[in-house]
């Protein structure tokens, strides 16, 4: 089965993008003339433009749609109001052998009591849609709009200036959204969200108008140092922030408790998928916990590498690992056995191709966050 392509695919090819499969989509990993290091630096220092149209878009509409979604997903929608967004998770339900495992993590945009928009990950969008569709009460429609909506991300300290040049609303509180027009013509939902740790926005636009918006952003952003950025830089940026990536720090075999994502669980809610299992695990304590690791030697940790304790025994595994362009050293996220008694500041090692490389245990983020 061939990979799906973004509505901006031809523009990526023309810009010399290196393309790779990402969740079943052919997406830019990096661009010619820049590369991951330059693209990463542009987001930290100026502004970067990403195509993240591989992310899903799902509408849930009908009487009580928000209450229905709230009874399925982990976070508590009563914490926010219309025009606000919330990070949440879709977990396996109680009764499943892996109850509490994470099917997907996603953003929910609350339009009102009868309408929400969900943005799941590319590889999991269809399963999220299927699970919600099966559970939806009469009158509530779950509609997959993956092919209809493109998602662009404008991230970095100069992102607000770039949006202002288009007349798009940028003075928004973090995790909120409004609808405006880009370049005076295209309707755009502007979301003060992102996955880089910098002040930024994600722009939801009809797929058939995405090219027009992309071109205008490139044009007006040129004087602000805007750089096209691929998913390689997106990964190094999010790893520096300690943000989870599904399939790495979250999965059907990794619960929110283990991933230190309990802050995105509405523990006092009467219902959500996996509630009993997660409450029981929270009470007893998870068998493993997510930690950050900062290399003190030359080795670069990579996913799947063993984490070693002081006696050389395996105590966990790296879930994400990369070279940090900001810190100029290797960093990693890792699930570590709680029986190992690991604490912040401890010295461990990572088995890098048969050679133990020293690392220090830290609590992410590895660099300061500027999202607010």
XYZ file of C-alpha atoms in Angstrom:
372
model
C 0.000 0.000 0.000
C 1.504 3.342 -1.060
C 1.943 6.133 1.454
C -0.557 8.965 1.513
C 0.664 12.428 0.579
C -0.020 15.894 1.935
C -1.763 18.496 -0.240
C 1.609 20.276 -0.091
C 3.568 17.304 -1.432
C 4.636 18.940 -4.694
C 5.880 22.003 -2.838
C 8.010 19.794 -0.603
C 9.517 18.057 -3.638
C 10.255 21.416 -5.260
C 11.961 22.611 -2.061
C 14.287 19.606 -2.101
C 12.747 17.826 0.853
C 13.984 14.428 1.930
C 10.779 12.413 2.248
C 10.094 9.374 4.407
C 7.143 7.336 5.602
C 5.598 8.698 8.782
C 2.464 6.993 10.053
C 1.590 5.885 6.529
C 2.209 9.338 5.051
C 5.099 10.491 2.863
C 6.292 13.570 4.751
C 9.378 15.849 4.745
C 12.096 14.818 7.177
C 14.399 17.710 6.285
C 14.935 20.191 3.471
C 17.868 20.793 1.141
C 20.145 23.616 2.203
C 19.129 23.378 5.831
C 18.998 20.002 7.506
C 17.817 19.116 10.967
C 20.341 21.248 12.879
C 19.579 24.450 10.972
C 15.828 23.833 11.048
C 15.921 23.142 14.785
C 17.884 26.362 15.391
C 15.432 28.386 13.305
C 12.556 27.337 15.571
C 14.477 28.098 18.757
C 15.753 31.487 17.502
C 13.314 32.757 14.848
C 10.484 30.837 13.193
C 9.927 27.533 11.416
C 7.118 26.352 9.141
C 6.062 22.694 9.305
C 3.562 20.697 7.298
C 1.885 18.365 9.794
C -1.074 17.396 7.626
C -0.441 13.758 8.486
C -2.183 14.545 11.782
C -5.811 13.502 11.750
C -8.835 15.774 12.067
C -12.112 14.376 13.396
C -15.352 16.193 14.178
C -17.785 14.911 16.797
C -21.143 16.678 16.515
C -24.626 16.240 17.930
C -26.528 16.699 21.182
C -24.131 16.166 24.077
C -21.111 15.520 21.820
C -18.670 17.061 24.296
C -20.067 15.040 27.208
C -19.773 11.874 25.117
C -16.123 12.575 24.276
C -15.453 13.432 27.923
C -16.793 10.031 29.008
C -14.377 8.294 26.615
C -11.069 10.213 26.769
C -8.919 10.732 29.848
C -8.781 14.464 30.472
C -11.600 16.483 32.010
C -13.309 18.757 29.480
C -15.037 20.637 32.299
C -11.641 22.237 32.968
C -11.904 24.266 29.745
C -14.552 26.240 27.879
C -15.489 26.879 24.237
C -12.557 28.241 22.263
C -10.021 26.280 24.301
C -8.012 23.155 23.566
C -6.880 20.285 25.774
C -4.335 17.485 25.590
C -5.920 14.107 26.314
C -5.577 10.367 25.675
C -7.669 7.543 24.305
C -6.977 4.459 26.420
C -7.951 0.809 26.155
C -11.129 0.204 28.153
C -11.475 -1.771 31.358
C -11.926 -5.439 30.529
C -9.229 -5.344 27.863
C -6.105 -7.348 28.857
C -4.076 -4.150 28.446
C -6.673 -1.794 29.951
C -5.259 1.682 30.494
C -2.746 1.364 27.661
C -2.765 4.354 25.336
C -4.365 3.905 21.913
C -3.450 7.492 21.068
C -2.751 10.899 22.555
C -4.488 13.819 20.903
C -5.687 17.394 21.165
C -9.388 18.157 21.584
C -10.731 21.552 20.509
C -13.951 22.424 22.308
C -16.340 24.439 20.119
C -19.307 23.963 22.437
C -21.406 21.312 24.188
C -22.505 19.839 20.865
C -19.286 20.043 18.837
C -15.638 19.129 19.337
C -12.736 18.725 16.942
C -10.109 16.058 17.620
C -6.564 16.001 16.240
C -5.126 12.483 16.657
C -1.847 11.105 15.353
C -1.587 9.917 11.763
C -1.141 6.203 12.403
C -3.911 6.043 15.005
C -6.569 8.342 13.551
C -8.592 5.530 11.981
C -8.673 3.515 15.206
C -9.723 6.542 17.276
C -12.534 7.186 14.786
C -13.605 3.531 14.864
C -13.697 3.357 18.662
C -15.647 6.594 19.027
C -18.033 5.663 16.234
C -18.821 2.328 17.874
C -19.488 4.002 21.229
C -21.352 7.081 19.973
C -24.981 7.469 21.090
C -27.783 8.086 18.603
C -27.610 11.594 17.195
C -23.853 12.026 17.659
C -21.835 11.787 14.430
C -18.107 11.047 14.336
C -16.659 12.184 10.997
C -13.107 11.563 9.777
C -11.971 14.721 7.955
C -8.352 13.642 7.490
C -8.400 14.215 3.726
C -10.324 17.498 3.942
C -8.140 19.454 6.369
C -4.452 20.366 6.208
C -2.477 21.330 9.311
C 0.456 23.743 9.210
C 2.607 24.640 12.220
C 4.261 28.045 12.623
C 6.614 27.769 15.583
C 9.219 30.003 17.157
C 9.704 33.350 18.922
C 8.828 35.279 15.738
C 5.720 33.235 14.905
C 3.306 35.917 16.131
C 4.883 38.504 13.814
C 4.491 36.202 10.833
C 0.809 35.640 11.576
C 0.253 39.383 12.020
C 1.569 40.017 8.507
C -1.274 37.823 7.221
C -3.876 39.510 9.377
C -4.340 36.292 11.348
C -5.165 36.550 15.072
C -2.096 35.713 17.124
C -2.766 37.323 20.499
C -4.265 34.181 21.965
C -3.814 32.497 25.351
C -1.926 29.214 25.245
C -4.167 26.250 24.285
C -6.915 28.375 22.738
C -8.176 28.843 19.181
C -10.134 31.179 16.920
C -11.059 31.301 13.244
C -9.748 34.038 10.952
C -8.735 34.553 7.328
C -5.236 34.145 5.940
C -4.145 36.555 3.268
C -7.670 37.963 3.277
C -9.235 34.955 1.562
C -8.670 31.565 3.174
C -10.555 30.664 6.353
C -8.076 29.383 8.938
C -8.517 28.021 12.456
C -5.600 29.423 14.440
C -4.615 27.289 17.433
C -2.084 28.494 20.018
C -0.630 25.038 20.362
C 2.487 23.245 19.236
C 4.992 20.485 19.789
C 8.286 22.376 19.938
C 8.389 24.115 23.319
C 8.350 27.529 21.642
C 5.642 30.159 21.216
C 3.738 28.877 18.226
C 0.580 28.079 16.349
C -1.034 25.270 14.410
C -3.210 26.359 11.503
C -6.108 24.216 10.288
C -7.086 25.047 6.717
C -9.167 23.347 3.983
C -6.835 21.018 2.097
C -7.571 22.662 -1.236
C -6.418 26.046 0.112
C -3.336 24.804 1.974
C -0.937 25.616 -0.859
C -2.118 29.214 -0.991
C -1.588 29.662 2.746
C 1.808 27.930 2.653
C 3.046 30.211 -0.138
C 1.927 33.370 1.684
C 3.567 32.236 4.923
C 6.847 31.543 3.119
C 6.717 34.948 1.455
C 5.884 37.083 4.504
C 8.151 35.080 6.805
C 11.278 35.480 4.725
C 12.402 38.697 6.450
C 11.807 37.108 9.867
C 14.177 34.244 9.077
C 11.425 31.703 8.472
C 12.761 28.294 7.530
C 10.933 25.252 6.180
C 11.206 22.479 8.763
C 10.735 18.741 8.500
C 9.744 16.087 10.977
C 13.386 15.445 11.897
C 13.610 18.845 13.590
C 10.138 18.357 15.043
C 11.471 15.239 16.773
C 14.619 16.848 18.190
C 12.584 19.849 19.387
C 9.955 17.723 21.163
C 12.590 15.427 22.696
C 14.370 18.439 24.220
C 11.019 19.318 25.827
C 10.357 15.765 27.008
C 7.097 15.633 25.034
C 5.851 12.080 24.407
C 5.554 10.521 20.966
C 3.025 7.741 20.577
C 4.771 4.479 19.834
C 7.704 5.593 21.973
C 6.691 7.108 25.347
C 3.029 6.113 25.003
C 1.502 2.963 23.531
C -1.057 0.276 24.265
C 1.657 -1.227 26.481
C 2.548 2.061 28.227
C 0.016 3.761 30.479
C -0.319 7.466 31.345
C 0.929 6.653 34.869
C 4.134 5.131 33.538
C 4.664 8.027 31.138
C 4.129 10.643 33.895
C 1.080 11.877 31.983
C -1.341 11.553 34.892
C -1.802 15.347 34.751
C -3.863 14.704 31.584
C -6.240 12.334 33.399
C -9.460 13.520 35.039
C -9.123 11.284 38.080
C -12.322 12.618 39.643
C -14.434 12.011 36.549
C -16.957 9.197 36.942
C -16.081 7.612 33.592
C -13.400 7.335 30.912
C -11.951 4.363 29.083
C -9.519 2.450 31.306
C -10.438 4.341 34.477
C -10.490 1.378 36.894
C -7.203 -0.044 35.641
C -5.461 3.324 35.794
C -6.773 4.109 39.270
C -5.558 0.716 40.515
C -2.114 1.265 38.975
C -1.945 4.766 40.443
C -2.758 3.361 43.890
C -0.132 0.602 43.797
C 2.429 2.588 41.826
C 3.539 1.831 38.254
C 6.203 -0.790 37.641
C 8.235 1.671 35.569
C 8.502 5.444 35.153
C 9.648 7.797 32.423
C 12.872 9.699 33.075
C 15.121 11.977 31.085
C 18.758 11.045 30.509
C 21.502 13.476 29.555
C 24.700 12.016 28.159
C 27.924 13.024 29.842
C 30.074 11.228 27.257
C 30.131 11.116 23.482
C 27.568 8.370 22.893
C 24.106 9.186 21.525
C 21.269 7.140 23.063
C 18.809 5.657 20.581
C 15.389 4.008 21.038
C 15.547 0.429 22.295
C 18.977 0.713 23.893
C 19.269 -0.752 27.380
C 19.571 1.516 30.417
C 22.063 0.103 32.928
C 22.223 0.605 36.692
C 25.311 1.172 38.813
C 26.086 -2.550 38.866
C 25.708 -2.884 35.109
C 22.341 -4.661 35.204
C 19.569 -3.634 32.839
C 17.046 -1.377 34.630
C 15.113 0.021 31.682
C 15.112 1.003 28.019
C 15.419 4.160 25.955
C 12.144 5.164 24.306
C 13.463 8.226 22.428
C 17.044 9.311 21.989
C 18.819 11.890 19.869
C 21.574 14.467 19.654
C 20.346 17.715 21.205
C 21.215 20.589 18.855
C 20.680 23.075 21.701
C 22.781 21.306 24.342
C 25.245 19.739 21.884
C 25.068 16.374 23.606
C 22.984 13.209 23.580
C 19.634 13.171 25.383
C 17.013 10.498 25.866
C 13.685 9.604 27.379
C 13.608 6.183 28.997
C 11.273 3.915 30.913
C 13.086 2.784 34.066
C 12.011 0.082 36.523
C 10.753 1.653 39.762
C 12.433 -1.172 41.709
C 15.764 0.356 40.647
C 15.071 3.300 42.974
C 16.303 5.838 40.427
C 16.222 9.515 41.425
C 17.002 12.791 39.713
C 20.741 13.381 39.562
C 21.672 9.691 39.612
C 24.351 8.408 37.270
C 23.353 5.544 34.974
C 24.609 4.240 31.645
C 23.153 3.431 28.260
C 24.413 0.468 26.275
C 25.440 2.156 23.007
C 26.364 -0.664 20.636
C 27.926 -2.750 23.390
C 29.697 0.098 25.173
C 28.221 1.603 28.361
C 27.955 5.378 27.948
C 27.422 7.495 31.108
C 24.207 9.509 31.500
C 22.705 11.656 34.238
C 19.053 11.256 35.256
C 17.074 14.503 34.791
C 13.464 15.638 34.783
C 12.545 17.066 31.392
C 12.405 19.539 29.835
C 16.074 19.526 28.952
C 15.829 23.189 27.875
C 13.504 25.971 29.080
C 9.978 26.031 27.656
C 8.622 29.176 26.001
C 5.152 27.967 25.011
C 3.372 30.587 27.104
